[in-house]
Coordinates of C-alpha atoms and ligand atoms in Angstrom, one line a residue:
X1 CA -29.9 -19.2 -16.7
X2 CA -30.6 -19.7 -12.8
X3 CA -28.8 -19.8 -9.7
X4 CA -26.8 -22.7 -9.7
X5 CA -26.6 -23.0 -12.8
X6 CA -23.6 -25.3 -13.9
X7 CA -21.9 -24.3 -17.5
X8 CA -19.0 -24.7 -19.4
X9 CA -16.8 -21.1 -19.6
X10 CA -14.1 -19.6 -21.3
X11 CA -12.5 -16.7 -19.2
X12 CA -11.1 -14.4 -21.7
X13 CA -10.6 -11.1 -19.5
X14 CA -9.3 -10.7 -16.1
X15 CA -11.3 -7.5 -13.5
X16 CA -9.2 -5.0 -11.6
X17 CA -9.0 -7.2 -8.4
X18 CA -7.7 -10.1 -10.6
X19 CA -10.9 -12.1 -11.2
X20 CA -11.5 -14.0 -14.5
X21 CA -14.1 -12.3 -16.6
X22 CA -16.1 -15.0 -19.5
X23 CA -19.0 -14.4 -21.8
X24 CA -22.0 -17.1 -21.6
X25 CA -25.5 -17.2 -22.7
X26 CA -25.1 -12.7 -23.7
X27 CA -24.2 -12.2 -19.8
X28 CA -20.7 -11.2 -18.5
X29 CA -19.5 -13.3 -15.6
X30 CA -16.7 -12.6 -12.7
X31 CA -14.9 -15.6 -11.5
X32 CA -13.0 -15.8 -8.5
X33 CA -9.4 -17.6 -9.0
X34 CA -9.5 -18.0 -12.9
X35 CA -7.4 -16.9 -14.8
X36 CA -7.3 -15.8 -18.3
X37 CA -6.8 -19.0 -20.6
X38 CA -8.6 -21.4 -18.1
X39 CA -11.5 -23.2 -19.3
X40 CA -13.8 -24.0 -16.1
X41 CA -16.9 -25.7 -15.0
X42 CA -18.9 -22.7 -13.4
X43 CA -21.6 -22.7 -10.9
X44 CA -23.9 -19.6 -11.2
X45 CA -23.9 -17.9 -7.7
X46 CA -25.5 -14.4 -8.4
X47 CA -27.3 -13.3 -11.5
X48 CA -27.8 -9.7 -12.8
X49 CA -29.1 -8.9 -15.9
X50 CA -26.3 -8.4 -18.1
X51 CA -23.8 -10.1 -15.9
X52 CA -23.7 -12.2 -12.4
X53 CA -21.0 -14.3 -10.4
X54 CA -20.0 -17.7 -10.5
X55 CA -17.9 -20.0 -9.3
X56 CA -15.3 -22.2 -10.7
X57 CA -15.9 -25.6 -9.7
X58 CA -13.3 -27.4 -11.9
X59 CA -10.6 -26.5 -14.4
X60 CA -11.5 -28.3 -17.5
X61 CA -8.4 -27.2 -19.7
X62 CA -5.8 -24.6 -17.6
X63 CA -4.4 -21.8 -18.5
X64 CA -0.9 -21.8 -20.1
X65 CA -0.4 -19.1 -17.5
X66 CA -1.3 -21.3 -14.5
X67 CA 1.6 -21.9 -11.8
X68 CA 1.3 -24.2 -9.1
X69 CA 0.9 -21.8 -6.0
X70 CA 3.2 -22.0 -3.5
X71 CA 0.4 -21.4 -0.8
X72 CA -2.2 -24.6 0.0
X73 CA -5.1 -21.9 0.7
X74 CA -4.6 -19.2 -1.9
X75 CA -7.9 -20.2 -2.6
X76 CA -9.5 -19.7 1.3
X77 CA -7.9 -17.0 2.2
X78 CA -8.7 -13.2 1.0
X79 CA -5.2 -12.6 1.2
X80 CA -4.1 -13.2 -2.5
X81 CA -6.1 -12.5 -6.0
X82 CA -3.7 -14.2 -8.2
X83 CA -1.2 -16.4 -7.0
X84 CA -1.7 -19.0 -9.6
X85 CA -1.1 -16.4 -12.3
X86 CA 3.2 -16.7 -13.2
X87 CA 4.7 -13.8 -11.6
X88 CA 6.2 -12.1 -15.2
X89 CA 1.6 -12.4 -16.1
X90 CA 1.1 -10.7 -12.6
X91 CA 3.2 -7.8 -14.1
X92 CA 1.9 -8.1 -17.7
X93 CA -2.0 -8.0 -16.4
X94 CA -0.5 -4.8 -14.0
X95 CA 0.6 -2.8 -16.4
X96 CA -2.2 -3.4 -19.0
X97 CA -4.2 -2.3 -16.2
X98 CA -2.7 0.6 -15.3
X99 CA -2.7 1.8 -20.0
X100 CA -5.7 0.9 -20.2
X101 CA -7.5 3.2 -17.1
X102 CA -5.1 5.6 -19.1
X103 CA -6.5 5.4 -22.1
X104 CA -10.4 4.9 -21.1
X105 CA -10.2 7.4 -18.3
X106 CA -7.6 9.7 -18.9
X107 CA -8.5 10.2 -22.7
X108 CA -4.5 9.2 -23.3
X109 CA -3.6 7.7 -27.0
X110 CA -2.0 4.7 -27.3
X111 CA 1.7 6.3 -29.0
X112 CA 1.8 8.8 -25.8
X113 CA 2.0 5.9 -23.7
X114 CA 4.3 4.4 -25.5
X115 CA 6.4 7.3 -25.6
X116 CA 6.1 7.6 -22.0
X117 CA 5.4 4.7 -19.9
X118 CA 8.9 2.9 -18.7
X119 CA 8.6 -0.5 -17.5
X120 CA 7.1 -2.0 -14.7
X121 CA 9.4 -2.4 -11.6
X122 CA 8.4 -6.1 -10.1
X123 CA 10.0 -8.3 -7.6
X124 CA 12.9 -10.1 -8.1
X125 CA 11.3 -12.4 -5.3
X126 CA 7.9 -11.7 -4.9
X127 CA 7.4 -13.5 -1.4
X128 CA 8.4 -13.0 2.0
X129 CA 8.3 -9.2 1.0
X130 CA 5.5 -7.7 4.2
X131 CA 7.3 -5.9 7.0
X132 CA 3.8 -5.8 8.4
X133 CA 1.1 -8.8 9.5
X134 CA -2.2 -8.4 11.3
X135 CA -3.8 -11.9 12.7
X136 CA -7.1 -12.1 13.7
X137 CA -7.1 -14.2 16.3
X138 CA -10.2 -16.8 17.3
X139 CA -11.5 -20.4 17.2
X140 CA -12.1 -23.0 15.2
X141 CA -15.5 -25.3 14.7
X142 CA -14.0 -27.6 17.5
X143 CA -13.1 -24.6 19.5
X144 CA -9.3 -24.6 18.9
X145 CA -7.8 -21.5 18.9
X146 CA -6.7 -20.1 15.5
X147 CA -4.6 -17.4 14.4
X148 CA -4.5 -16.6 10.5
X149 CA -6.4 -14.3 7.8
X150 CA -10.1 -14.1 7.2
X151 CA -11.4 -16.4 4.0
X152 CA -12.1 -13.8 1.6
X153 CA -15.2 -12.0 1.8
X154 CA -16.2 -13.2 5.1
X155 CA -15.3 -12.7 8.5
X156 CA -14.2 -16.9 9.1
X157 CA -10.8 -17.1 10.1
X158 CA -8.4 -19.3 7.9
X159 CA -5.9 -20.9 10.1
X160 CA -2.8 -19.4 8.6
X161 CA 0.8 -19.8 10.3
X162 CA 3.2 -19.3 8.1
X163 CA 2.3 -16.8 5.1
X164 CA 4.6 -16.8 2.2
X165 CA 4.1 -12.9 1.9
X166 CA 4.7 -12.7 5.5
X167 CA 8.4 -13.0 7.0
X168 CA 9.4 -16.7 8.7
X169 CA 9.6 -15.2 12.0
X170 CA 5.7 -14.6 12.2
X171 CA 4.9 -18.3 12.9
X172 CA 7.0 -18.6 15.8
X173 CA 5.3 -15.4 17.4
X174 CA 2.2 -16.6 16.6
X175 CA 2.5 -20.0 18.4
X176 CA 4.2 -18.4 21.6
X177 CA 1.7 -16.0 22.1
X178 CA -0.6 -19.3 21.9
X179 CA 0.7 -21.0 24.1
X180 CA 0.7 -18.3 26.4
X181 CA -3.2 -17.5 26.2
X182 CA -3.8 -21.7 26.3
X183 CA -1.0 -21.3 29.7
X184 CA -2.8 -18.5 31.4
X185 CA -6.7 -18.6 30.1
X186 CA -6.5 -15.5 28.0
X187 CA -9.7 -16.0 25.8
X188 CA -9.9 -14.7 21.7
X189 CA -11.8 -12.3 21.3
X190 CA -16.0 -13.2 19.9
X191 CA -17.1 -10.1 17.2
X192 CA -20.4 -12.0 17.4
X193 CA -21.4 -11.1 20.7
X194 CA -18.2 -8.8 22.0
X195 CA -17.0 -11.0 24.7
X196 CA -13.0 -12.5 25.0
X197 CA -9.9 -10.4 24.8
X198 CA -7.4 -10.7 21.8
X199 CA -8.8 -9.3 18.8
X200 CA -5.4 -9.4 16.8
X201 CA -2.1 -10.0 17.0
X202 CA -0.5 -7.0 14.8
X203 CA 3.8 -8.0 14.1
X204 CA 5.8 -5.3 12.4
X205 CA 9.7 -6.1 11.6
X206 CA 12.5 -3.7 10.3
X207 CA 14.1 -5.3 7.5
X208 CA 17.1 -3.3 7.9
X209 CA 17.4 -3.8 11.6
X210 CA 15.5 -7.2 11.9
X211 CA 14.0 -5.2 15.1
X212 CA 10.4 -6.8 15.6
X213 CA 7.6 -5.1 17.0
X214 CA 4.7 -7.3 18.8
X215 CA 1.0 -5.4 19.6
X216 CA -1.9 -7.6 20.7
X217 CA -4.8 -5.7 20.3
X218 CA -7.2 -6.2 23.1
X219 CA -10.7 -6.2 23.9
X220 CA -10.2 -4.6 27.7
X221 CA -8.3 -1.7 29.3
X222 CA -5.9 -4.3 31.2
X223 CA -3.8 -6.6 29.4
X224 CA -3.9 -10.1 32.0
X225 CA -0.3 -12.0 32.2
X226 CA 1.4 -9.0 30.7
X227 CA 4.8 -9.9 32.0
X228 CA 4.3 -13.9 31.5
X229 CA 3.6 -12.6 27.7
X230 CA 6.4 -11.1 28.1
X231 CA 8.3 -13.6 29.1
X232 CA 7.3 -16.0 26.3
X233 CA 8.3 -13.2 23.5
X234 CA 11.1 -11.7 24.5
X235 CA 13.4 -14.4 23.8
X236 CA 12.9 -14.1 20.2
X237 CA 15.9 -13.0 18.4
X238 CA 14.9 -9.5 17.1
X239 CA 12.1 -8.4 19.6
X240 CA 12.7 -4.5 20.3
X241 CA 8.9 -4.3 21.5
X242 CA 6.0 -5.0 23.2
X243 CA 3.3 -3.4 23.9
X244 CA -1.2 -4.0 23.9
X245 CA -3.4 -1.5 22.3
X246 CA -7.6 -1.2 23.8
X247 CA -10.1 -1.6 21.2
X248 CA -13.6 -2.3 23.0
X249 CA -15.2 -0.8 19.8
X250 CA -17.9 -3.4 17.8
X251 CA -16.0 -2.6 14.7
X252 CA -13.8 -3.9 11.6
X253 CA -10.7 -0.9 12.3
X254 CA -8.4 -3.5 14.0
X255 CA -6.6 -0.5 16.2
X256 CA -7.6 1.2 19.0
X257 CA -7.0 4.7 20.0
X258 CA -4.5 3.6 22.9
X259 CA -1.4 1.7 22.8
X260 CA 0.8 0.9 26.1
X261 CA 3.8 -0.4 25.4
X262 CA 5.0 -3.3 28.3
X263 CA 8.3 -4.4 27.3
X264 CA 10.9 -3.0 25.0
X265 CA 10.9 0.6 23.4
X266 CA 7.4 1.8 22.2
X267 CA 8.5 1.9 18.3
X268 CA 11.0 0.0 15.9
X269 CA 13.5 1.9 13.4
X270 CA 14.1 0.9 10.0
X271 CA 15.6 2.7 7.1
X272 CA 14.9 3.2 3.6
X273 CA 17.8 4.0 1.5
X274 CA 17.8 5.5 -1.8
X275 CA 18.5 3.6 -4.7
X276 CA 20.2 4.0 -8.0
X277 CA 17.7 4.5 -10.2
X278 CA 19.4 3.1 -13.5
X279 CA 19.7 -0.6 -11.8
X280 CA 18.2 0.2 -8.8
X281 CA 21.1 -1.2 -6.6
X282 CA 21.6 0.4 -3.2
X283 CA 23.6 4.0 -2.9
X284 CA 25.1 4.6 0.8
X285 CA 22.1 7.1 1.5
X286 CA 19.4 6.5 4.5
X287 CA 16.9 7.9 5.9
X288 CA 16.0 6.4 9.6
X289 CA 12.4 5.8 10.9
X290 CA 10.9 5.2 14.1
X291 CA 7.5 3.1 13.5
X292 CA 4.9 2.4 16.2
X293 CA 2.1 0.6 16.0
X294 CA -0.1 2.5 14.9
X295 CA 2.0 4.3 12.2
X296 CA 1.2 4.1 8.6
X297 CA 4.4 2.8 6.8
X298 CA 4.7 1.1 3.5
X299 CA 4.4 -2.6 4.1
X300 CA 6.8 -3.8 1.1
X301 CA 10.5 -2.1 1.9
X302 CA 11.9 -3.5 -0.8
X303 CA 9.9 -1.8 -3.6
X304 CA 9.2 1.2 -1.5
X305 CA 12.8 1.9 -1.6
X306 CA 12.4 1.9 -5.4
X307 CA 9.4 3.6 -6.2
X308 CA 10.8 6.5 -4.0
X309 CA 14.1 6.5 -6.0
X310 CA 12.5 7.0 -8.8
X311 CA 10.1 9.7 -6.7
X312 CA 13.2 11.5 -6.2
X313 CA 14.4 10.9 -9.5
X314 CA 11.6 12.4 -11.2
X315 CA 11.2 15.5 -8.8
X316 CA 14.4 16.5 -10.5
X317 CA 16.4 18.2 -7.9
X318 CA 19.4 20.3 -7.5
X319 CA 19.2 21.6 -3.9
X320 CA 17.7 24.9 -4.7
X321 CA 14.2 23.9 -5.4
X322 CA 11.0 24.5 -2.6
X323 CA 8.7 21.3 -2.8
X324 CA 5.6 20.7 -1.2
X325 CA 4.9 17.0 -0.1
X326 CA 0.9 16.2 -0.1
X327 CA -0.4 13.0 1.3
X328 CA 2.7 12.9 3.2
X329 CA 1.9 10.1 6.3
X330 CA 4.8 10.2 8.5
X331 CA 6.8 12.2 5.9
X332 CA 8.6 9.1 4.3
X333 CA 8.8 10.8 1.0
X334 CA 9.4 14.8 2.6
X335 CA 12.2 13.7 4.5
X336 CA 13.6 11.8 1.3
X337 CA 12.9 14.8 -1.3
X338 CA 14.5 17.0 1.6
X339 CA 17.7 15.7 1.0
X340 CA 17.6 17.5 -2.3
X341 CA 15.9 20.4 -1.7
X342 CA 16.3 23.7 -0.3
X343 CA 12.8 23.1 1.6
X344 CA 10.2 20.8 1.7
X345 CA 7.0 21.6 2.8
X346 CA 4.7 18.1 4.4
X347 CA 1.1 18.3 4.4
X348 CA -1.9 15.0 5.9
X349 CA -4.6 14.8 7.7
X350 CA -3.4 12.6 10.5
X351 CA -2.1 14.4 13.5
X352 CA -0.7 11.7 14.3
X353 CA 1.6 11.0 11.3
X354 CA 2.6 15.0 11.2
X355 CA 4.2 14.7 14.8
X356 CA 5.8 11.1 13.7
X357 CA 7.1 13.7 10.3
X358 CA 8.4 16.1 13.2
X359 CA 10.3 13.1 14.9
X360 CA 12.1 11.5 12.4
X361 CA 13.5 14.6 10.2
X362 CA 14.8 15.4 14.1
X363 CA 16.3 11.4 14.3
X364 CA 17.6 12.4 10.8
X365 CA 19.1 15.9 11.4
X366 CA 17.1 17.0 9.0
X367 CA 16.8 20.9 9.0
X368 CA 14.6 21.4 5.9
X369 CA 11.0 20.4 6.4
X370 CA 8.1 21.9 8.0
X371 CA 4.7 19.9 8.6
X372 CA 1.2 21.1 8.3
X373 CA -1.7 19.1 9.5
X374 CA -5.0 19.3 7.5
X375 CA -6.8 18.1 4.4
X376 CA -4.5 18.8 1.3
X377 CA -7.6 20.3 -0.4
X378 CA -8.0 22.8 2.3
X379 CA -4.4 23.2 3.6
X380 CA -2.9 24.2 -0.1
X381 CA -5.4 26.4 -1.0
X382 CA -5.6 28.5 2.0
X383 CA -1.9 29.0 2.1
X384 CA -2.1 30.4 -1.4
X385 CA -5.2 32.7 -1.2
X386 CA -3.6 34.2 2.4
X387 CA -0.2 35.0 1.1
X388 CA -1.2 36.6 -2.3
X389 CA 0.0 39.6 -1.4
X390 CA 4.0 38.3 0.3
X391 CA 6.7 38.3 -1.0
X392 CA 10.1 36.0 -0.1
X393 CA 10.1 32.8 1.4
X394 CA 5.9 32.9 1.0
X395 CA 6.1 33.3 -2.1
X396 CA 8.4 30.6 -2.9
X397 CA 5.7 27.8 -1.2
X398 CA 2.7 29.8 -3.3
X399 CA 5.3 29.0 -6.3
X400 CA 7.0 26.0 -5.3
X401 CA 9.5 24.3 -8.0
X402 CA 7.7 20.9 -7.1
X403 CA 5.0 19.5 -6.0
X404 CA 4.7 16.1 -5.0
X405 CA 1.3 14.0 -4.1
X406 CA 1.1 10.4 -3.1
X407 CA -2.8 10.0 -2.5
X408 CA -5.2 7.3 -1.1
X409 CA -7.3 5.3 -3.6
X410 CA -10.0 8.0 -4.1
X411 CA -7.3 10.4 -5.8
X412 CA -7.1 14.2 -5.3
X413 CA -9.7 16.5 -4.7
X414 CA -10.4 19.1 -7.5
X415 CA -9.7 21.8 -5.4
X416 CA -6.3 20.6 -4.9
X417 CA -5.6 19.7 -8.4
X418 CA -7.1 23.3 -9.2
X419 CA -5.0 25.0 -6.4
X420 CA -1.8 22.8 -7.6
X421 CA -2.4 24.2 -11.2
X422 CA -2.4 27.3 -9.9
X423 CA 0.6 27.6 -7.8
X424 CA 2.7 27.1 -11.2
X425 CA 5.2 24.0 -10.0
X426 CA 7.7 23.4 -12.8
X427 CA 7.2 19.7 -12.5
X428 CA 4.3 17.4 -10.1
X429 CA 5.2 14.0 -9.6
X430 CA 2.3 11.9 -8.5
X431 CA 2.5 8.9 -6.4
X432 CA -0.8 6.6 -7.2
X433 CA -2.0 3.4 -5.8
X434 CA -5.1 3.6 -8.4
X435 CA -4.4 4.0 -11.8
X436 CA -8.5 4.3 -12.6
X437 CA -8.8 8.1 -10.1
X438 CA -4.7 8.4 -11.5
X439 CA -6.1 8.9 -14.9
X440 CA -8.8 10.9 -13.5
X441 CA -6.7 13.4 -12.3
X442 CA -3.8 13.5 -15.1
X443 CA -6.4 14.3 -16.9
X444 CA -7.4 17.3 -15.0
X445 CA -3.8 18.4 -15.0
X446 CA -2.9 18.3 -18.7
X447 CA -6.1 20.4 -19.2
X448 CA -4.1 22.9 -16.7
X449 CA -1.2 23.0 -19.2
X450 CA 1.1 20.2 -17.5
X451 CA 2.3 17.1 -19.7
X452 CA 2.5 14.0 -18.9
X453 CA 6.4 13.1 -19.3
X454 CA 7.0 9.5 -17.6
X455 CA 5.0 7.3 -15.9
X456 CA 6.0 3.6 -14.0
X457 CA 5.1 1.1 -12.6
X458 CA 5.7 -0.8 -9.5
X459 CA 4.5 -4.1 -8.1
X460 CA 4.4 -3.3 -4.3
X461 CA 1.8 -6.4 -3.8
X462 CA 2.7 -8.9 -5.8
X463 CA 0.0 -11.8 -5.7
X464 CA -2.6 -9.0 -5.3
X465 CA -4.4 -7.0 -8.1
X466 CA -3.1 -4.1 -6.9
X467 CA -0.2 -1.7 -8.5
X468 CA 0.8 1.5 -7.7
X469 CA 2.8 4.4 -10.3
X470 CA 4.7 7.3 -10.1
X471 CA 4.1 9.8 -12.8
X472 CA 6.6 12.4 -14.1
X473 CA 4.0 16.1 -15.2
X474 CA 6.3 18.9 -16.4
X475 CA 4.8 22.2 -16.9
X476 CA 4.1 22.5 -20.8
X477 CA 6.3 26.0 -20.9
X478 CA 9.1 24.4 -19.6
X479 CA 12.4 23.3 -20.8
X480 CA 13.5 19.9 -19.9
X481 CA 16.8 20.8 -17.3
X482 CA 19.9 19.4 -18.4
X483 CA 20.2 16.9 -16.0
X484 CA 16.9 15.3 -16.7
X485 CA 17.3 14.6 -20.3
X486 CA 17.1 11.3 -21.6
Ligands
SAH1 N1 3.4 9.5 1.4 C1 3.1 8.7 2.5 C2 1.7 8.3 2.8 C3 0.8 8.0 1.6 S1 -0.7 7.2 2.0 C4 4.0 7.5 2.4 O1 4.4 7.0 1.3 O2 4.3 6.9 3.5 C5 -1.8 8.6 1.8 C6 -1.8 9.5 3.0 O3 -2.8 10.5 2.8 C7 -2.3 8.9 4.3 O4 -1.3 9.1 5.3 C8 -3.6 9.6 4.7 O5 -3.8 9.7 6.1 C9 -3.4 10.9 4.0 N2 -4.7 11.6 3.6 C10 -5.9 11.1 3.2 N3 -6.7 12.0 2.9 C11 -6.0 13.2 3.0 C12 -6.4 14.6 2.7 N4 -7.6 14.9 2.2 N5 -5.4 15.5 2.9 C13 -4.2 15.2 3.3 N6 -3.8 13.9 3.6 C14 -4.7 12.9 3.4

């Protein structure tokens, strides 16, 4: 086998970004786009030893699972794994995934999860679902300027307008802030030698509200035309604001440090209500949230609403409990949890996100919460070593009821799993957007004498290989409460 190599293969396995996985000549292969079922024409484009890419040229026999995509450039752009996959696959493929990092990496057997995995939470329409868009904005080979999403694995830009994961309105933001840079000679911004001005054009819209947020992010202190942009947006049914942010940094983080806002207010609000967790139709409870640009916020509302329902859920709560919130962001989960709780205790990294935690349990009258900034894994422990020796309301956050921990991709850090262990919680609910460092760290807690209770899944990106899970752990000593039983 060489590089270029064309051959006939089966794919029989799909990877954990959604790429088809065949067997040919003893070597494993990784195809972009295929889908399990397909038999392709594939062209060797990078060869290991035991295994190498390829690329599917043609589809000799498809997949029973194949769907016509609704997108024309599924293929080009890096947006979407597995479009072509039917949606009910998408969630079958998602929740193998997330059993089987169970079972390899958390050491789980096949009848626990069966005993305790509930099923997966997907979309009933799994488009239009992003609150949140970021175009890159440049030009074209015949120097036309393009707005859309970079081809995946590169940094070309795919003309992109209207993206079915995206809402409608993006497209007719897009073109007026076009026409506004072809009207007043605003040039895209050039990563390959740093010259030109608009980098990207980030849109953010409240699907409770429909307030829309518009931040071009800019390669200069001064935004040029600022008002005449103004004028060309603010027309648009929905626009609450508008503001630039500077990033003159040669790098991939689209955001700057700086945002000024030019028109509007300087955030949009949007609320997340809880949900009933049985059907997951809508209670008459929500929380508010004020979101600027550069706030994290989960980008699907929809599901968000109901993988924090069944956050909630899970935590178990009565109003007496103490709770402590890890990972917390902008204390999305905290100020839902707090609700419930006697107190709630937020702890992330991001400055930031801690004073946006402070401002919206304020905009919610929420009394409850306290925010700590630092890393969990240093935070936590240092709390629980210091106040060894307190009694009272110290002892009830070295003791909490619940805690709750909604990582990034890399998981917990032992010392945090070891300090969590330590602090005795009743029952940890863990929020997960990795099922592989999930199991990793489930792992570490059933050694600490927790159990593993419940665990779902939720699509938050359909069309993507990504899924994320809550997990139920009860403290192995403990008797289910009464209101929790099944
Ligand atoms: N629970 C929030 C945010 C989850 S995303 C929500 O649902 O909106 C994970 C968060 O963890 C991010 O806000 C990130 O800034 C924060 N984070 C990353 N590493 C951390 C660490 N070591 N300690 C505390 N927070 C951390």
């Amino acid at each position: 086998m060489k590089k270029n190599d064309i051959f006939e293969l089966e794919i029989t396995d799909m990877g954990v970004d959604g790429e088809g996985i065949g067997h040919y000549d003893g070597m494993t292969f990784f195809v972009k786009d295929a889908l399990i079922g397909d038999k392709i024409l594939a062209r060797a484009v990078k060869l290991k030893k035991k295994y190498g890419y390829a690329r599917m040229e043609e589809i000799v026999m498809p997949s029973v699972d194949r769907v016509m995509p609704r997108c024309p450039l599924h293929r080009r752009c890096g947006g979407c794994q597995i479009q072509a996959l039917s949606y009910e696959k998408q969630l079958e493929f998602k929740e193998r995934k997330v059993r089987n990092n169970l079972m390899r990496i958390g050491g789980f057997s096949e009848e626990k999860l069966d005993a305790v995995m509930e099923p997966i939470v997907g979309m009933e329409n799994p488009y239009r679902y992003r609150n949140k868009a970021q175009f890159p904005v440049g030009y074209d080979k015949n120097g036309e300027l393009v707005t859309g999403f970079y081809a995946s694995r590169t940094h070309c830009i795919v003309q992109v307008e209207d993206c079915l994961l995206g809402v409608a309105d993006n497209k007719v933001i897009l073109n007026a802030v076009k026409d506004w840079m072809r009207a007043y000679q605003i040039p895209a911004y050039d990563e390959s030698d740093g010259s030109g001005l608009v980098r990207h054009i980030l849109i953010r819209y409240g699907f409770t509200t429909r307030e829309i947020m518009v931040c071009l992010v800019i390669n200069g202190d001064n935004l040029p035309a600022g008002q005449e942009l103004v004028e060309h947006l603010k027309e648009i049914p929905g626009m609450t604001s508008i503001s630039y942010n500077v990033n003159c940094e040669r790098t991939n983080v689209i955001l700057g440090k700086s945002t000024h806002c030019i028109w509007g207010m300087p955030y949009i609000t949007d609320y997340i209500h809880l949900r009933n967790t049985e059907d997951f139709s809508l209670t008459d409870r929500a929380i508010a949230y004020h979101i600027s640009p550069q706030s994290f916020y989960q980008v699907n509302p929809l599901q968000t609403e109901k993988l924090y329902s069944t956050a909630l859920e899970y935590a178990g709560l009565t109003g007496k409990e103490s709770v402590w919130d890890l990972y917390c962001g902008i204390g999305t989960i905290s100020l839902f949890l707090s609700r419930k709780a006697k107190q709630v205790y937020g702890v992330e990294i991001v400055p930031q996100a801690i004073e946006d935690a402070k401002n919206n349990a304020k905009l919610n009258g929420i009394m409850n919460t306290e925010f700590f900034v630092g890393k969990a894994e240093e935070v936590l422990p240092a709390f629980y070593e210091k106040n060894e020796a307190c009694d009272s309301a110290a002892s009830k956050m070295r003791h909490p009821d619940v805690i709750v921990v909604d990582p990034p991709r890399k998981g917990c850090d032992e010392h945090c799993l070891s300090t969590m262990i330590a602090m005795r919680p009743k029952r940890i609910v863990y929020v997960s957007c990795d099922s592989a460092t999930l199991a990793r760290d489930l792992s570490i807690l059933v050694d600490g004498e927790y159990e593993v209770r419940r665990i779902r899944a939720f699509d938050q990106f359909p069309h993507s290989g990504h899924v994320e899970c809550v997990t139920l752990l009860q403290r192995k000593d403990i008797k289910t409460p009464k209101n929790m039983r099944e």
